[in-house]
Short mmCIF file of C-alpha atoms in Angstrom, two decimals:
data_model
loop_
_atom_site.label_atom_id
_atom_site.label_comp_id
_atom_site.label_asym_id
_atom_site.label_seq_id
_atom_site.Cartn_x
_atom_site.Cartn_y
_atom_site.Cartn_z
CA MET A 1464 -3.38 -2.77 19.58
CA GLU A 1465 -3.65 -6.10 17.86
CA THR A 1466 -0.76 -7.16 15.56
CA GLY A 1467 -2.44 -6.40 12.27
CA ALA A 1468 -2.94 -2.86 13.44
CA LEU A 1469 0.72 -2.74 14.65
CA LYS A 1470 1.93 -3.62 11.18
CA ARG A 1471 -0.20 -0.99 9.63
CA LYS A 1472 1.05 1.57 12.21
CA ALA A 1473 4.70 0.66 11.61
CA ALA A 1474 4.13 1.31 7.83
CA GLN A 1475 2.59 4.73 8.66
CA ILE A 1476 5.41 5.59 10.98
CA ARG A 1477 8.03 4.72 8.31
CA MET A 1478 6.30 7.06 5.90
CA ASP A 1479 6.26 9.85 8.59
CA LEU A 1480 9.83 9.56 9.43
CA LEU A 1481 10.93 9.63 5.75
CA ARG A 1482 8.99 12.75 5.14
CA MET A 1483 10.48 14.37 8.31
CA ILE A 1484 14.02 13.50 7.28
CA HIS A 1485 13.48 14.71 3.73
CA ARG A 1486 11.91 17.98 4.90
CA ALA A 1487 14.71 18.62 7.50
CA GLY A 1488 17.59 17.51 5.02
CA THR A 1489 19.19 15.55 7.84
CA GLY A 1490 18.68 12.38 9.78
CA HIS A 1491 19.68 8.81 10.38
CA THR A 1492 17.36 7.01 7.97
CA GLY A 1493 18.54 3.36 7.88
CA GLY A 1494 18.56 2.71 11.63
CA SER A 1495 15.30 4.46 12.22
CA LEU A 1496 13.76 2.25 9.58
CA SER A 1497 15.13 -0.95 11.07
CA ASN A 1498 13.98 -0.07 14.65
CA THR A 1499 10.44 1.03 13.69
CA ASP A 1500 8.86 -2.42 14.42
CA ILE A 1501 10.56 -2.61 17.86
CA LEU A 1502 9.40 0.74 18.88
CA THR A 1503 5.79 0.24 17.52
CA SER A 1504 5.46 -3.02 19.39
CA LEU A 1505 6.65 -1.32 22.68
CA TYR A 1506 4.66 1.97 22.42
CA TYR A 1507 1.36 0.73 21.06
CA ARG A 1508 1.10 -2.60 22.84
CA VAL A 1509 3.63 -3.54 25.42
CA MET A 1510 4.74 -0.52 27.51
CA LYS A 1511 2.75 0.76 30.45
CA ILE A 1512 2.71 4.61 29.72
CA ASP A 1513 0.37 7.56 29.90
CA PRO A 1514 0.95 10.39 27.36
CA ALA A 1515 -1.21 12.60 29.47
CA ASN A 1516 0.92 12.05 32.58
CA PRO A 1517 4.43 11.39 31.09
CA LYS A 1518 6.00 11.43 34.68
CA TRP A 1519 3.68 8.91 35.99
CA ALA A 1520 5.80 6.99 38.73
CA GLU A 1521 4.56 3.52 37.74
CA ARG A 1522 5.27 3.93 34.07
CA ASP A 1523 7.63 1.76 32.05
CA ARG A 1524 10.71 3.45 30.94
CA PHE A 1525 12.37 3.34 27.43
CA ILE A 1526 15.91 4.37 26.84
CA ALA A 1527 17.13 4.90 23.31
CA SER A 1528 20.80 4.16 23.71
CA LYS A 1529 21.33 4.31 20.01
CA GLY A 1530 20.08 7.84 20.21
CA HIS A 1531 21.02 8.82 16.67
CA ALA A 1532 18.14 6.73 15.27
CA VAL A 1533 15.70 9.03 16.90
CA GLU A 1534 13.39 9.84 13.95
CA SER A 1535 11.16 6.88 14.55
CA LEU A 1536 10.76 7.75 18.17
CA TRP A 1537 9.81 11.28 17.47
CA CYS A 1538 7.17 10.14 15.13
CA ILE A 1539 5.78 7.72 17.63
CA LEU A 1540 5.67 10.02 20.54
CA ALA A 1541 3.91 12.57 18.44
CA ASP A 1542 1.42 10.02 17.29
CA ARG A 1543 0.86 8.72 20.78
CA GLY A 1544 0.11 12.35 21.94
CA PHE A 1545 3.14 13.27 23.96
CA PHE A 1546 3.46 16.51 21.82
CA PRO A 1547 1.58 17.96 18.82
CA LYS A 1548 2.14 16.10 15.51
CA GLU A 1549 2.78 19.57 13.91
CA GLU A 1550 6.00 19.96 15.99
CA LEU A 1551 7.51 17.21 13.70
CA GLU A 1552 7.80 19.89 11.10
CA THR A 1553 10.47 21.66 13.26
CA PHE A 1554 12.76 18.60 13.31
CA SER A 1555 16.42 19.81 13.32
CA ARG A 1556 15.47 23.46 12.75
CA PHE A 1557 17.08 26.21 14.82
CA GLY A 1558 15.51 26.33 18.29
CA THR A 1559 13.54 23.20 18.10
CA ARG A 1560 13.17 20.67 20.85
CA LEU A 1561 13.20 17.81 18.24
CA ILE A 1562 16.98 17.63 17.72
CA GLY A 1563 18.80 14.78 16.04
CA HIS A 1564 19.17 12.81 19.34
CA PRO A 1565 16.60 12.25 22.24
CA ASN A 1566 16.18 15.36 24.36
CA ASN A 1567 14.64 15.17 27.74
CA LYS A 1568 12.95 18.54 27.33
CA VAL A 1569 10.40 16.57 25.37
CA PRO A 1570 7.63 14.68 27.15
CA GLY A 1571 8.21 10.92 26.95
CA ILE A 1572 12.06 11.11 26.84
CA GLU A 1573 13.67 9.78 29.93
CA MET A 1574 17.22 10.91 29.24
CA ASN A 1575 19.43 12.73 26.66
CA THR A 1576 21.34 10.10 24.55
CA GLY A 1577 23.75 10.40 21.71
CA ALA A 1578 27.19 9.28 22.82
CA LEU A 1579 26.91 5.49 22.56
CA GLY A 1580 27.44 3.09 25.37
CA HIS A 1581 25.63 4.95 28.14
CA GLY A 1582 22.06 4.01 27.83
CA LEU A 1583 22.32 0.52 29.36
CA ALA A 1584 24.02 1.86 32.43
CA ILE A 1585 21.32 4.36 33.08
CA SER A 1586 18.76 1.73 32.53
CA VAL A 1587 20.41 -0.61 35.07
CA GLY A 1588 20.06 2.31 37.63
CA MET A 1589 16.50 2.85 36.77
CA ALA A 1590 15.58 -0.90 37.00
CA LEU A 1591 17.51 -1.10 40.36
CA ALA A 1592 15.61 1.93 41.72
CA ALA A 1593 12.24 0.43 40.71
CA LYS A 1594 13.17 -2.74 42.44
CA ARG A 1595 14.21 -1.08 45.64
CA ASP A 1596 11.11 1.26 45.49
CA GLY A 1597 8.75 -1.69 45.03
CA ARG A 1598 7.48 -0.53 41.74
CA SER A 1599 6.38 -2.95 38.93
CA SER A 1600 7.89 -0.79 36.21
CA ARG A 1601 10.11 -2.45 33.54
CA VAL A 1602 12.90 -0.61 31.74
CA PHE A 1603 13.48 -1.22 28.03
CA CYS A 1604 16.97 -0.16 26.53
CA LEU A 1605 17.45 -0.14 22.77
CA MET A 1606 21.13 -0.44 21.69
CA GLY A 1607 22.73 -0.58 18.39
CA ASP A 1608 24.96 -3.51 17.30
CA GLY A 1609 27.86 -1.33 16.61
CA GLU A 1610 27.40 0.11 20.01
CA GLN A 1611 28.45 -3.27 21.41
CA ALA A 1612 32.08 -2.34 20.83
CA GLU A 1613 31.77 0.10 23.70
CA GLY A 1614 33.23 -1.34 26.93
CA SER A 1615 30.70 0.64 29.12
CA VAL A 1616 28.01 -1.63 27.68
CA TRP A 1617 29.67 -4.77 29.13
CA GLU A 1618 30.22 -3.05 32.46
CA ALA A 1619 26.48 -2.35 32.62
CA ALA A 1620 25.76 -5.92 31.60
CA MET A 1621 27.71 -7.31 34.53
CA ALA A 1622 25.79 -4.94 36.87
CA GLY A 1623 22.41 -5.84 35.54
CA ALA A 1624 23.07 -9.50 36.12
CA HIS A 1625 24.77 -8.98 39.56
CA TYR A 1626 21.67 -7.19 40.81
CA ARG A 1627 19.39 -9.72 39.30
CA LEU A 1628 17.38 -7.14 37.37
CA ASP A 1629 14.64 -9.22 35.84
CA ASN A 1630 12.70 -6.02 35.23
CA LEU A 1631 15.28 -4.81 32.70
CA VAL A 1632 15.08 -5.69 29.03
CA GLY A 1633 17.98 -4.85 26.70
CA ILE A 1634 17.38 -4.87 23.00
CA ILE A 1635 20.01 -4.96 20.27
CA ASP A 1636 18.90 -3.64 16.85
CA ARG A 1637 21.08 -6.24 14.99
CA ASN A 1638 21.01 -4.86 11.51
CA ARG A 1639 24.70 -5.74 11.03
CA LEU A 1640 25.63 -2.35 9.51
CA GLN A 1641 27.14 0.71 11.08
CA ILE A 1642 28.24 4.10 9.72
CA SER A 1643 31.63 2.74 8.65
CA GLY A 1644 30.36 -0.58 7.10
CA PRO A 1645 29.32 -4.10 8.28
CA THR A 1646 29.72 -4.62 12.00
CA GLU A 1647 31.78 -7.77 11.50
CA ASP A 1648 34.40 -5.88 9.42
CA VAL A 1649 34.67 -3.01 11.82
CA MET A 1650 34.76 -4.93 15.06
CA GLY A 1651 33.57 -8.56 15.07
CA LEU A 1652 30.67 -9.16 17.48
CA ASP A 1653 29.50 -12.76 16.84
CA PRO A 1654 28.52 -14.82 18.64
CA LEU A 1655 26.52 -12.06 20.54
CA ASP A 1656 24.10 -14.47 22.03
CA ASP A 1657 26.82 -16.45 23.76
CA LYS A 1658 28.61 -13.39 25.01
CA TRP A 1659 25.44 -12.00 26.62
CA SER A 1660 24.58 -15.34 28.12
CA ALA A 1661 27.94 -15.56 29.61
CA PHE A 1662 27.49 -12.20 31.24
CA GLY A 1663 24.28 -13.67 32.96
CA TRP A 1664 21.50 -12.43 30.87
CA HIS A 1665 18.59 -14.54 29.46
CA VAL A 1666 18.98 -14.16 25.67
CA VAL A 1667 16.06 -14.40 23.23
CA PRO A 1668 16.83 -14.14 19.54
CA VAL A 1669 13.88 -12.81 17.46
CA ASP A 1670 13.03 -11.40 14.04
CA GLY A 1671 13.25 -7.72 14.95
CA ASN A 1672 10.93 -6.80 11.97
CA ASP A 1673 8.14 -9.19 12.94
CA VAL A 1674 5.82 -7.41 15.28
CA ASP A 1675 4.02 -10.70 16.24
CA ALA A 1676 7.30 -12.15 17.42
CA LEU A 1677 8.40 -9.07 19.15
CA VAL A 1678 5.19 -8.80 21.06
CA ASN A 1679 5.39 -12.36 22.24
CA VAL A 1680 8.88 -11.89 23.45
CA PHE A 1681 8.34 -8.49 25.18
CA GLU A 1682 5.15 -9.66 26.85
CA ALA A 1683 6.81 -12.78 28.18
CA ALA A 1684 9.82 -11.04 29.81
CA PRO A 1685 11.06 -11.90 32.25
CA GLU A 1686 11.03 -15.61 31.38
CA VAL A 1687 13.72 -16.35 33.87
CA SER A 1688 13.33 -14.93 37.45
CA GLY A 1689 16.37 -13.04 38.67
CA LYS A 1690 17.94 -12.48 35.17
CA PRO A 1691 17.72 -9.46 32.96
CA THR A 1692 16.57 -10.23 29.36
CA LEU A 1693 18.45 -9.50 26.15
CA VAL A 1694 16.32 -9.44 23.07
CA LEU A 1695 18.65 -10.06 20.05
CA ALA A 1696 16.47 -8.39 17.37
CA HIS A 1697 17.73 -9.48 13.92
CA THR A 1698 16.64 -6.52 11.69
CA VAL A 1699 17.17 -5.17 8.24
CA LYS A 1700 18.87 -1.69 8.00
CA GLY A 1701 16.48 0.42 5.84
CA LYS A 1702 13.62 -1.99 6.34
CA GLY A 1703 10.56 -1.22 4.19
CA VAL A 1704 12.37 0.64 1.39
CA SER A 1705 13.69 -1.87 -1.11
CA PHE A 1706 16.59 0.29 -2.39
CA ALA A 1707 17.71 1.23 1.08
CA GLU A 1708 17.69 -2.20 2.64
CA HIS A 1709 21.20 -3.64 3.56
CA VAL A 1710 22.85 -0.52 1.95
CA PRO A 1711 25.52 1.11 4.32
CA LYS A 1712 25.16 4.64 2.89
CA TRP A 1713 21.55 4.78 4.11
CA HIS A 1714 22.80 5.05 7.65
CA HIS A 1715 22.47 8.79 7.38
CA HIS A 1716 21.54 9.27 3.79
CA VAL A 1717 18.69 11.78 3.10
CA PRO A 1718 16.30 10.76 0.42
CA ASN A 1719 15.97 13.18 -2.49
CA ASP A 1720 12.65 13.90 -4.09
CA LYS A 1721 12.74 10.97 -6.33
CA GLU A 1722 13.77 8.58 -3.63
CA LEU A 1723 11.17 9.89 -1.28
CA ALA A 1724 8.41 9.37 -3.85
CA LEU A 1725 9.60 5.78 -4.56
CA ALA A 1726 9.90 4.96 -0.89
CA LEU A 1727 6.45 6.40 -0.03
CA SER A 1728 4.94 4.48 -3.04
CA GLU A 1729 6.45 1.12 -1.70
CA LEU A 1730 5.18 1.75 1.79
CA SER A 1731 1.77 2.91 0.48
CA ALA A 1732 1.52 -0.36 -1.42
CA GLU A 1733 2.47 -2.34 1.76
CA LEU A 1734 -0.17 -0.40 3.80
CA GLY A 1735 -2.75 -1.08 1.20
CA SER A 1736 -2.04 -4.80 1.25
CA LEU A 1737 -2.24 -4.68 5.04
CA GLU A 1738 -5.64 -2.86 4.82
CA GLN A 1739 -6.97 -5.52 2.41
CA ILE A 1740 -5.98 -8.22 4.99
CA LYS A 1741 -7.84 -6.25 7.60
CA GLY A 1742 -10.82 -6.00 5.34
CA GLY A 1743 -10.81 -9.71 4.65
CA GLN A 1744 -10.70 -10.49 8.37
CA ALA A 1745 -13.54 -8.15 9.20
#
């Protein structure tokens, strides 16, 4: 998918996840909006996957270590055909497979996540297994920035460098907000780039809401042989909804009817602008 189509798809996914959260009355809105461009770039352009054969041995793996921001992932997996789109209407209902964190009973989900700090360690194991099995698979692990306060993240970072896992790509959704406020107030993280470099990773800062830039970074990895890649994706929490951007309460705020209508109006306008650009290029 070319980058213009990726931008349009990201706007559509944001609209879908807002409707889903509103309908369910629960969800992690801000982080799902911030990571949408990352997931859209991976699932529609970069990753080697087959929705008709989700257990294909040569597939690339994606681990949502920040599992609470699952809403964008559910919408993308449905749109890619891993399960019927109609199932999105069951999100967070009693008995559903589509719970508030990734659930590996759903095709396309590699592991259950939720408790922060575990996804990178599992990803290290998957990347090491691919190396030892002689597979070309890459492993992508999306982490939150607040998650960087977990010690297990840094144990896994050491292991990834030690085993020279250049088929491993860690991604930090660096929106600088977590449930209890700005990350630098809760537990200072900067300079994250220097810290990951010191742990032996090749660090690439990028605008995490720019699909052109994201695609270039993901497709180039690994740029350094024998080193895992850390994509430091600078994003906006609540991206795409003006009154949600940079607002801490939108971490898990559910839009009411008025807020949903306003948000969909903004995203529809953005989608319309992108469609006009598409038409002008045709």
